[in-house]
Amino acid sequence: MAQKATIYKVELSVSDMDRHYYETHKLTVAKHPSETDERLMVRLVAFALNAHEQLEMTKGLSTDDEPDIWQKSLSGELDVWIALGLPSEKVVRQSCSKADQVVIYAYGGRPADMWWAKTQNSTTRFDNLRVFNFAQDETEKLSALARRTMQLQVNIQDGEVMVAVNDEVAYVTPIEWKGAR
């Protein structure tokens, strides 16, 4: 029998001093059976880093042709495509052709470094692609914050991210590997 997704209820308060965005999002997040707490928390941080009133979580891991997070225009076009992990060159190419902006948040330490070394040259032609990396020790600390019900406070200033759940705090700094032109 197939396992079902675990539902997480998240109240995500974003204070982004870099973009002057201050809002609280009430999210119901389905954690796929194969998804780790680390990936779930990276997904929430990626949401906070790109927070917008029309930003949405998608079906993610359970659907191959959707990103983890997206933002659609009022007329239904894909404005922002946000992927996590280490997508194949084919997926990167396809997502760059589907959306105005594509953001990839890599994580996982050495495998992420190896993925970027292999993928980097094939991404130079995509002006709408940005790629960031999270350090493995930082994402491991994030995973310790995961709860089925969370009031998550994310403060972003000068590119640094502070994530707090109750009295527990983790810091992450996304390292830009590729910026959009």
CSV table of N, CA and C in Angstrom, one decimal, residues 1-8 30-41 43 59-64 68 84-85 107:
chain,number,residue,atom,x,y,z
A,1,MET,N,0.8,-1.2,0.0
A,1,MET,CA,0.0,0.0,0.0
A,1,MET,C,0.9,1.2,0.0
A,2,ALA,N,0.6,2.2,-0.8
A,2,ALA,CA,1.3,3.4,-1.0
A,2,ALA,C,1.1,4.3,0.3
A,3,GLN,N,2.2,4.9,0.7
A,3,GLN,CA,2.2,5.8,1.8
A,3,GLN,C,1.6,7.2,1.3
A,4,LYS,N,0.9,7.8,2.2
A,4,LYS,CA,0.3,9.1,1.9
A,4,LYS,C,1.2,10.2,2.4
A,5,ALA,N,1.0,11.4,1.8
A,5,ALA,CA,1.7,12.6,2.2
A,5,ALA,C,1.3,13.0,3.6
A,6,THR,N,2.3,13.6,4.3
A,6,THR,CA,2.1,14.1,5.7
A,6,THR,C,1.8,15.6,5.6
A,7,ILE,N,0.7,16.0,6.2
A,7,ILE,CA,0.3,17.4,6.1
A,7,ILE,C,1.0,18.2,7.2
A,8,TYR,N,1.5,19.4,6.8
A,8,TYR,CA,2.1,20.3,7.7
A,8,TYR,C,1.4,21.6,7.6
A,30,ALA,N,2.0,19.6,1.9
A,30,ALA,CA,2.0,18.2,1.8
A,30,ALA,C,3.5,17.7,1.7
A,31,LYS,N,3.9,16.9,2.7
A,31,LYS,CA,5.3,16.4,2.6
A,31,LYS,C,5.2,15.0,2.0
A,32,HIS,N,5.8,14.8,0.8
A,32,HIS,CA,5.8,13.6,0.1
A,32,HIS,C,6.5,12.5,1.0
A,33,PRO,N,6.0,11.2,0.9
A,33,PRO,CA,6.7,10.2,1.8
A,33,PRO,C,8.2,10.1,1.6
A,34,SER,N,8.7,10.4,0.4
A,34,SER,CA,10.2,10.3,0.2
A,34,SER,C,10.9,11.7,0.5
A,35,GLU,N,10.1,12.7,0.9
A,35,GLU,CA,10.7,14.0,1.2
A,35,GLU,C,11.3,14.0,2.6
A,36,THR,N,12.5,14.5,2.8
A,36,THR,CA,13.0,14.7,4.1
A,36,THR,C,12.6,16.0,4.8
A,37,ASP,N,12.8,16.0,6.1
A,37,ASP,CA,12.6,17.3,6.8
A,37,ASP,C,13.5,18.4,6.3
A,38,GLU,N,14.7,18.0,5.9
A,38,GLU,CA,15.6,19.0,5.4
A,38,GLU,C,15.1,19.6,4.1
A,39,ARG,N,14.6,18.8,3.2
A,39,ARG,CA,14.0,19.3,1.9
A,39,ARG,C,12.7,20.2,2.2
A,40,LEU,N,11.9,19.7,3.1
A,40,LEU,CA,10.7,20.5,3.5
A,40,LEU,C,11.1,21.9,4.0
A,41,MET,N,12.1,22.0,4.8
A,41,MET,CA,12.5,23.3,5.4
A,41,MET,C,13.2,24.1,4.3
A,43,ARG,N,12.4,24.1,1.2
A,43,ARG,CA,11.2,24.5,0.4
A,43,ARG,C,10.6,25.7,1.1
A,59,LYS,N,2.4,20.5,-6.3
A,59,LYS,CA,2.5,19.1,-5.9
A,59,LYS,C,3.9,18.6,-5.7
A,60,GLY,N,4.8,19.4,-6.3
A,60,GLY,CA,6.3,19.1,-6.1
A,60,GLY,C,6.7,17.7,-6.5
A,61,LEU,N,7.2,16.9,-5.6
A,61,LEU,CA,7.8,15.6,-5.9
A,61,LEU,C,6.9,14.7,-6.6
A,62,SER,N,5.6,14.8,-6.4
A,62,SER,CA,4.7,13.8,-6.9
A,62,SER,C,4.3,14.2,-8.4
A,63,THR,N,4.8,15.3,-8.9
A,63,THR,CA,4.5,15.6,-10.3
A,63,THR,C,5.8,16.1,-11.0
A,64,ASP,N,6.1,15.4,-12.1
A,64,ASP,CA,7.4,15.7,-12.9
A,64,ASP,C,7.4,17.0,-13.6
A,68,ASP,N,8.7,23.0,-7.5
A,68,ASP,CA,8.3,22.9,-6.1
A,68,ASP,C,7.4,24.0,-5.7
A,84,LEU,N,14.0,22.8,-6.3
A,84,LEU,CA,14.9,22.5,-5.3
A,84,LEU,C,15.8,21.3,-5.7
A,85,GLY,N,17.0,21.2,-5.1
A,85,GLY,CA,17.8,20.1,-5.3
A,85,GLY,C,18.7,20.2,-6.6
A,107,TYR,N,21.2,22.1,-2.7
A,107,TYR,CA,21.6,21.8,-1.3
A,107,TYR,C,22.1,20.4,-1.3
